[in-house]
């Protein structure tokens, strides 16, 4: 009888454990905690001025986050508007593998609305918050600390009537008194909050202090072991990621973050930096994430395309130059031994070594498959056809089509489906010694109109001509042109930020 036949299931177990246990005991295998990644791109990220997203765009981003294996997706603030409610509802109905979270102030009506929006979710979380810093309690809430504590407990209990998965945030914890934080956190854990999130709402803290705060809260609060501690850091001093990582070193096991660091004012901690920080420095972090990091670049581009917020070239992990070596001495070093100047592998975050994917002879199936791998799906055959026709046009002009080209092309296709104002023709003249002028023809709701205008430059002349036709009365805050791909035939991306009556809108076009 072959020896393998003698090994029963039970004996296999003892055989393996006799080898593995001594290794385990000697520290050969180190079991690390899981660091929960809570993405708030669709909620706090959307609070960036001008970064508002439609319901469909939010669903596209949520699907990309799910594919990246983000643990929790905060999909919005359901009480804030009907649109927010619907977006949370759609995300909750579609996402299966990630927990979907809705934000609610510590008010009955907010919690009820969040619960209603999350009804269809496979796994739902209600995140309720109330401010605890003296400045917020006195001026914004006009409540005493006792009233705040009472309202927080009441909110958590109400949320627990809908789900076991309740998160509580003492807003502006970074400027709150530690003694009061200890009291309120102990009370909300007692009331049923399973996650305690410590927000540095105004980006005021410093890594050493913030790390110590987390350690102190965990140590002093008697029931702290009944909850997971989370952090939510804003980037006003450029320290959001550093503060988040300091908190992780001190026992936080959930980080709230956003793709590309999008978020209110200077933004939130960038998901890609937190995740790669933990992964790259496994020698110091006693925890790991479950993320598929190869999806990071795709998610970053998707969010940038949808919001119109370009990613700066020198942005860590996802910037175009993040893995580019310019100096000869660096190039030489990397060619001889990659680790000389690289601490991460570009492929591990989704940069492809060979990113040229399609050409003019590629067929519809190859096109569709490539888009699928970029998380781009169409809801109708007409949209696929429109995008494919644009792809063929582009392939005629440009023989190397990169992923970036495809993403740009698809975003344009989805946008032009709902176009009210369409550019029919543009002629711009800029000549030495002459005043630049532009001729623009627009189709507005089916009617074509042309106009000519001059300006201090070709762009100014073009904007003046457009404004004459559309009469938007908006202020142009930002106008930028960046190349998306390389070479003299690169596609360019134009970004425009407009403002009217305090409302800011961003748009990009390729
Ligand atoms: O920054 C903040 O305090 C927040 C809370 C709602 C968590 O976004
Ligand atoms: Zn925030």
XYZ file of C-alpha atoms and ligand atoms in Angstrom:
519
model
C 0.000 0.000 0.000
C 1.438 3.427 -0.893
C 2.339 5.430 2.194
C -0.085 8.174 1.284
C -2.952 5.740 1.579
C -2.147 5.248 5.252
C -2.622 8.875 6.124
C -6.128 9.543 7.289
C -7.468 13.079 7.538
C -6.795 13.032 11.254
C -3.249 11.808 10.942
C -2.600 14.480 8.262
C -3.644 17.083 10.796
C -1.291 15.714 13.501
C 1.530 15.290 10.983
C 1.242 18.928 9.840
C 0.807 20.298 13.331
C 3.879 18.468 14.600
C 5.888 20.394 11.999
C 4.038 23.716 12.092
C 3.534 24.206 15.829
C 7.203 24.427 16.784
C 7.682 26.873 13.901
C 4.706 28.877 15.119
C 6.026 28.874 18.684
C 9.450 29.979 17.515
C 7.881 32.989 15.824
C 8.390 31.699 12.262
C 4.762 32.572 11.455
C 3.548 35.864 12.828
C -0.221 36.219 12.957
C -1.075 39.867 12.469
C -4.345 41.693 13.093
C -6.478 42.805 10.218
C -6.567 46.531 9.553
C -10.063 47.381 8.329
C -10.126 49.758 5.364
C -13.138 52.068 5.455
C -13.407 54.111 2.292
C -15.269 57.401 2.448
C -14.593 58.687 -1.088
C -18.327 58.716 -1.801
C -19.160 60.650 1.371
C -16.305 62.792 2.724
C -14.590 62.710 -0.688
C -17.697 64.121 -2.268
C -17.527 67.007 0.204
C -14.535 68.410 -1.751
C -15.836 71.578 -3.383
C -16.826 70.659 -6.932
C -16.411 66.883 -6.501
C -20.090 65.991 -6.521
C -20.940 62.730 -8.270
C -24.106 61.396 -9.804
C -25.773 58.233 -8.516
C -24.447 56.220 -11.460
C -20.936 57.546 -10.941
C -21.091 56.589 -7.273
C -22.172 53.095 -8.190
C -19.256 52.794 -10.632
C -16.809 53.845 -7.936
C -18.425 51.560 -5.343
C -18.046 48.572 -7.707
C -14.363 49.404 -8.191
C -13.889 49.649 -4.410
C -15.636 46.312 -3.923
C -13.371 44.733 -6.539
C -10.379 46.126 -4.629
C -11.807 44.365 -1.540
C -12.361 47.489 0.539
C -14.023 46.326 3.768
C -16.492 49.182 4.252
C -17.802 51.713 1.752
C -19.338 54.850 3.240
C -21.732 55.630 0.418
C -23.174 58.943 1.609
C -25.203 60.931 4.086
C -28.804 59.875 3.348
C -30.553 62.722 5.183
C -28.475 65.354 3.336
C -30.511 65.258 0.117
C -32.781 63.080 -1.947
C -29.872 62.434 -4.329
C -27.652 61.266 -1.468
C -30.386 58.970 -0.194
C -30.844 57.410 -3.629
C -27.112 56.983 -4.128
C -26.715 55.165 -0.789
C -29.738 53.027 -1.643
C -28.348 52.083 -5.072
C -24.917 51.258 -3.684
C -26.518 49.214 -0.872
C -28.590 47.244 -3.385
C -25.683 46.478 -5.713
C -22.658 45.892 -3.491
C -22.445 42.387 -2.061
C -18.927 41.836 -0.704
C -18.216 45.093 1.120
C -20.231 46.480 4.028
C -22.158 49.596 2.976
C -22.316 52.428 5.476
C -24.551 55.492 5.759
C -23.716 58.565 7.821
C -26.198 60.073 10.290
C -26.013 62.868 12.841
C -27.001 61.752 16.327
C -30.632 62.508 15.532
C -33.569 60.115 15.213
C -34.580 61.410 11.773
C -31.022 60.979 10.394
C -30.685 57.463 11.768
C -34.097 56.399 10.461
C -33.257 57.790 7.025
C -29.880 56.042 6.941
C -31.508 52.755 7.962
C -34.116 53.178 5.226
C -31.432 53.790 2.566
C -29.436 50.763 3.705
C -32.393 48.339 3.760
C -31.236 46.389 0.686
C -27.635 45.921 1.827
C -26.090 42.511 2.341
C -24.137 43.981 5.210
C -24.985 47.459 6.523
C -23.443 49.858 9.004
C -24.890 53.037 10.499
C -22.272 55.651 11.364
C -23.547 58.259 13.780
C -21.658 61.274 15.079
C -21.859 64.283 17.352
C -19.222 66.919 18.112
C -17.349 66.704 21.417
C -14.820 69.547 21.312
C -15.513 72.588 23.534
C -15.550 74.902 20.511
C -18.077 72.759 18.595
C -20.305 72.031 21.587
C -20.474 75.663 22.702
C -20.831 77.363 19.305
C -22.220 74.903 16.793
C -24.394 72.667 18.941
C -24.974 75.072 21.850
C -25.216 72.061 24.105
C -23.559 71.111 27.370
C -21.227 68.082 27.467
C -23.893 66.205 29.470
C -26.504 66.833 26.770
C -24.052 65.703 24.077
C -23.304 62.503 25.970
C -26.988 61.765 26.434
C -27.772 62.385 22.745
C -24.850 60.185 21.623
C -26.064 57.251 23.743
C -29.630 57.711 22.515
C -28.442 57.757 18.879
C -26.379 54.599 19.227
C -29.302 52.781 20.874
C -31.621 53.864 18.093
C -29.167 52.744 15.387
C -28.818 49.400 17.154
C -32.545 48.845 16.637
C -31.762 48.587 12.911
C -28.377 46.852 12.860
C -25.721 45.294 15.100
C -23.095 47.177 13.115
C -22.976 50.695 14.578
C -20.089 53.140 14.462
C -19.867 56.238 16.635
C -17.661 59.300 15.996
C -16.998 62.087 18.505
C -16.536 64.789 15.877
C -13.455 67.007 16.317
C -11.976 64.465 18.742
C -8.540 65.890 17.897
C -9.490 69.064 19.814
C -11.681 67.416 22.454
C -10.786 66.944 26.125
C -9.476 63.446 26.741
C -11.453 63.026 29.971
C -14.705 63.795 28.176
C -13.779 61.514 25.275
C -13.220 58.678 27.755
C -16.642 59.230 29.333
C -18.624 59.480 26.123
C -16.837 56.569 24.437
C -17.365 54.295 27.435
C -21.067 55.203 27.384
C -21.574 54.596 23.640
C -19.751 51.262 23.760
C -22.056 50.311 26.616
C -24.987 51.403 24.399
C -23.864 49.082 21.593
C -21.357 50.854 19.324
C -18.924 48.262 17.952
C -16.626 50.752 16.240
C -15.333 53.950 17.805
C -13.962 56.342 15.233
C -11.662 59.140 16.396
C -11.828 61.957 13.843
C -9.231 64.662 13.519
C -11.910 66.722 11.840
C -9.839 69.843 11.248
C -6.453 68.193 10.647
C -4.967 69.735 13.780
C -3.142 66.873 15.457
C 0.466 65.730 15.114
C 1.464 62.081 14.686
C 3.088 61.633 18.078
C 0.198 63.232 19.980
C -2.491 61.499 17.948
C -0.835 58.102 18.429
C -0.651 58.736 22.194
C -4.315 59.776 22.258
C -5.361 56.455 20.733
C -3.185 54.512 23.161
C -4.542 56.490 26.116
C -8.185 56.019 25.130
C -7.704 52.299 24.714
C -5.944 52.080 28.044
C -8.244 54.268 30.137
C -11.682 53.280 28.841
C -12.713 50.201 30.844
C -14.738 48.576 28.031
C -12.407 49.624 25.174
C -11.764 45.972 24.311
C -15.430 45.655 23.248
C -14.912 47.973 20.279
C -12.612 48.433 17.325
C -10.853 51.791 17.336
C -10.836 53.651 14.058
C -9.348 56.951 12.888
C -10.470 59.543 10.374
C -7.810 62.167 9.690
C -8.016 65.329 7.627
C -5.039 66.727 5.800
C -5.004 70.425 6.697
C -1.370 70.226 7.810
C -0.462 67.513 5.302
C -0.371 64.942 8.135
C -3.492 62.850 7.536
C -1.615 59.698 6.502
C 1.125 60.155 9.127
C -1.498 60.615 11.853
C -3.467 57.583 10.659
C -0.365 55.397 10.656
C 0.660 56.654 14.112
C -2.794 55.630 15.320
C -2.391 52.174 13.772
C 0.919 51.789 15.618
C -1.040 52.501 18.802
C -3.840 50.022 18.296
C -6.308 51.552 15.822
C -7.589 48.740 13.610
C -9.726 50.688 11.150
C -8.606 53.599 9.002
C -11.062 55.867 7.215
C -9.590 57.158 3.992
C -10.352 58.184 0.428
C -8.987 57.457 -3.023
C -6.409 60.107 -4.023
C -6.923 61.721 -0.598
C -10.079 63.452 -1.815
C -12.190 65.110 0.886
C -13.381 68.196 2.686
C -10.877 71.127 2.368
C -7.345 69.645 2.091
C -8.828 66.156 1.956
C -8.667 62.940 3.972
C -5.912 60.369 4.415
C -5.185 58.813 1.008
C -6.228 55.169 0.945
C -3.383 54.173 -1.373
C -0.757 55.702 0.936
C -2.147 54.142 4.110
C -2.477 50.699 2.539
C 0.936 50.717 0.884
C 2.540 52.184 4.006
C 1.301 49.251 6.060
C 2.155 46.731 3.383
C 5.633 48.071 2.636
C 6.607 48.398 6.302
C 5.466 45.006 7.570
C 8.618 45.109 9.675
C 6.920 47.685 11.936
C 3.148 47.318 11.507
C 1.591 44.439 13.438
C -1.335 44.286 11.018
C -2.259 43.731 7.390
C -5.082 44.674 5.015
C -7.061 42.361 2.742
C -6.948 44.783 -0.178
C -6.124 43.749 -3.712
C -3.566 46.513 -4.163
C -3.264 45.870 -7.909
C -6.600 47.701 -8.264
C -5.263 50.928 -6.755
C -4.225 52.732 -9.952
C -7.482 51.828 -11.722
C -9.523 53.172 -8.790
C -7.436 56.312 -8.652
C -7.984 57.032 -12.345
C -11.683 56.301 -12.113
C -12.154 58.742 -9.237
C -10.024 61.359 -10.965
C -11.972 60.995 -14.221
C -15.353 61.168 -12.525
C -14.624 64.074 -10.193
C -12.418 66.016 -12.581
C -9.720 66.274 -9.895
C -6.432 65.479 -11.641
C -3.772 63.513 -9.770
C -0.567 65.502 -9.396
C 2.367 63.771 -11.171
C 4.445 63.528 -7.993
C 1.599 62.093 -5.885
C 2.774 59.037 -3.936
C 1.723 55.647 -5.387
C -0.692 56.901 -8.075
C 1.067 59.942 -9.570
C 2.437 59.518 -13.095
C 5.997 59.962 -11.779
C 5.638 57.776 -8.688
C 7.737 55.018 -10.274
C 9.607 57.040 -12.919
C 13.344 57.527 -12.539
C 14.774 60.599 -14.191
C 18.304 60.949 -12.836
C 20.834 58.830 -14.750
C 22.354 57.543 -11.540
C 18.914 56.348 -10.360
C 18.108 54.695 -13.693
C 21.435 52.929 -13.644
C 20.861 51.758 -10.064
C 17.361 50.430 -10.795
C 18.523 48.598 -13.910
C 21.266 46.865 -11.936
C 19.071 46.054 -8.959
C 15.522 47.340 -8.669
C 15.548 47.722 -4.897
C 18.355 50.282 -5.091
C 15.756 53.022 -5.543
C 12.362 51.274 -5.419
C 10.643 50.287 -2.181
C 7.492 48.971 -3.899
C 6.829 47.237 -7.183
C 4.839 49.327 -9.654
C 2.861 46.197 -10.664
C 1.729 45.692 -7.058
C -0.325 48.878 -7.183
C -1.600 48.282 -10.688
C 0.862 50.042 -12.947
C 1.293 47.692 -15.865
C 4.740 47.136 -17.286
C 3.272 46.970 -20.771
C 0.268 49.186 -20.812
C -0.225 49.299 -24.579
C -3.385 47.309 -24.896
C -5.233 47.920 -28.128
C -4.661 49.203 -31.617
C -6.707 50.014 -34.686
C -7.102 46.364 -35.642
C -8.560 45.385 -32.273
C -12.111 44.115 -32.358
C -15.175 44.901 -30.279
C -14.650 41.888 -27.968
C -11.075 42.775 -27.128
C -12.272 46.332 -26.496
C -15.076 45.192 -24.204
C -12.826 42.731 -22.301
C -10.179 45.397 -21.742
C -12.810 47.804 -20.407
C -14.135 45.102 -18.103
C -10.705 44.669 -16.555
C -10.705 48.424 -15.952
C -14.068 48.107 -14.121
C -15.901 49.878 -16.913
C -19.277 48.461 -17.799
C -21.992 49.882 -20.001
C -25.668 49.518 -19.359
C -26.685 49.474 -23.021
C -25.398 48.120 -26.320
C -25.706 51.645 -27.813
C -23.232 52.985 -25.267
C -20.758 50.212 -26.143
C -21.182 51.043 -29.829
C -20.663 54.763 -29.223
C -17.523 54.114 -27.175
C -16.225 51.624 -29.761
C -16.771 54.147 -32.575
C -14.799 56.744 -30.584
C -12.068 54.169 -29.964
C -11.768 53.476 -33.722
C -11.554 57.208 -34.437
C -8.830 57.590 -31.857
C -6.954 54.513 -33.107
C -6.854 56.065 -36.580
C -5.066 59.104 -35.208
C -2.949 57.465 -32.525
C -1.513 54.006 -33.026
C -0.731 53.184 -29.397
C -3.842 53.099 -27.218
C -3.168 52.931 -23.482
C -5.486 52.232 -20.561
C -5.516 55.957 -19.785
C -6.738 56.649 -23.334
C -9.558 54.132 -22.878
C -10.618 55.544 -19.540
C -10.646 59.063 -20.947
C -12.581 57.990 -23.984
C -15.212 56.159 -21.968
C -15.745 59.018 -19.536
C -16.301 61.291 -22.529
C -18.751 58.826 -24.063
C -20.778 58.562 -20.847
C -20.815 62.335 -20.497
C -21.792 63.090 -24.056
C -24.848 60.831 -23.718
C -26.482 63.566 -21.626
C -25.040 66.544 -23.498
C -27.250 69.628 -23.718
C -24.636 71.890 -25.263
C -22.519 70.361 -27.987
C -19.419 71.799 -29.604
C -19.897 71.782 -33.371
C -16.837 73.747 -34.509
C -13.977 75.726 -33.067
C -11.417 77.876 -34.898
C -8.764 79.718 -32.918
C -6.205 82.134 -34.399
C -3.157 83.232 -32.481
C -0.487 85.054 -34.438
C 2.519 87.196 -33.497
C 1.482 90.851 -33.365
C -2.266 90.100 -33.756
C -5.052 89.947 -31.143
C -6.047 86.301 -30.680
C -9.590 85.507 -31.723
C -11.889 82.496 -31.795
C -14.925 81.387 -33.791
C -17.186 78.956 -31.942
C -20.277 77.077 -33.141
C -22.412 75.370 -30.491
C -25.503 73.239 -30.761
C -27.745 74.082 -27.820
C -30.831 71.914 -27.417
C -30.827 71.203 -31.150
C -30.208 74.774 -32.330
C -26.871 75.796 -33.875
C -25.338 79.215 -33.229
C -21.951 80.742 -34.102
C -20.080 83.644 -32.615
C -16.628 85.258 -32.850
C -14.714 86.876 -29.984
C -11.231 88.159 -29.275
C -9.279 87.963 -26.044
C -5.901 88.336 -24.378
C -4.973 84.811 -25.488
C -6.517 81.957 -27.504
C -8.129 80.399 -24.402
C -9.534 83.720 -23.231
C -10.969 84.370 -26.710
C -12.578 80.902 -26.771
C -14.149 81.295 -23.318
C -15.479 84.728 -24.248
C -17.083 83.314 -27.391
C -18.667 80.434 -25.446
C -19.941 82.777 -22.734
C -21.541 85.014 -25.359
C -23.548 82.025 -26.539
C -24.432 80.297 -23.267
C -24.647 83.333 -20.948
C -23.765 81.213 -17.896
C -22.519 84.141 -15.785
C -20.022 81.844 -14.109
C -16.491 82.723 -12.982
C -13.648 80.658 -14.360
C -11.511 79.724 -11.338
C -9.107 77.204 -12.830
C -8.103 76.255 -16.352
C -5.432 73.563 -16.767
C -4.010 71.370 -19.526
C -2.113 68.157 -18.738
C -0.929 65.294 -20.878
C -2.431 61.904 -19.985
C -0.096 59.685 -21.956
C 3.424 60.270 -23.234
C 4.863 61.392 -26.559
C 3.992 64.199 -28.925
C 0.737 62.424 -29.898
C -0.347 62.149 -26.229
C -3.938 62.834 -25.358
C -4.343 66.001 -23.345
C -6.722 66.565 -20.465
C -8.259 69.979 -19.967
C -9.626 70.810 -16.547
C -12.022 73.649 -15.885
C -13.390 74.844 -12.541
C -16.342 77.228 -12.649
C -18.095 79.050 -9.847
C -21.500 80.673 -9.616
C -23.163 81.958 -6.434
C -20.766 79.935 -4.278
C -21.394 76.673 -6.149
C -18.271 75.156 -7.674
C -18.276 72.722 -10.592
C -15.290 70.856 -12.015
C -15.153 69.340 -15.461
C -12.507 67.638 -17.531
C -12.352 66.693 -21.171
C -9.803 64.855 -23.245
O -14.250 64.804 9.697
C -15.153 64.343 10.419
O -15.195 64.551 11.634
C -16.184 63.557 9.779
C -17.092 62.812 10.710
C -18.487 62.804 10.231
C -16.551 61.448 10.937
O -16.217 63.452 8.581
Zn -14.259 64.039 7.673
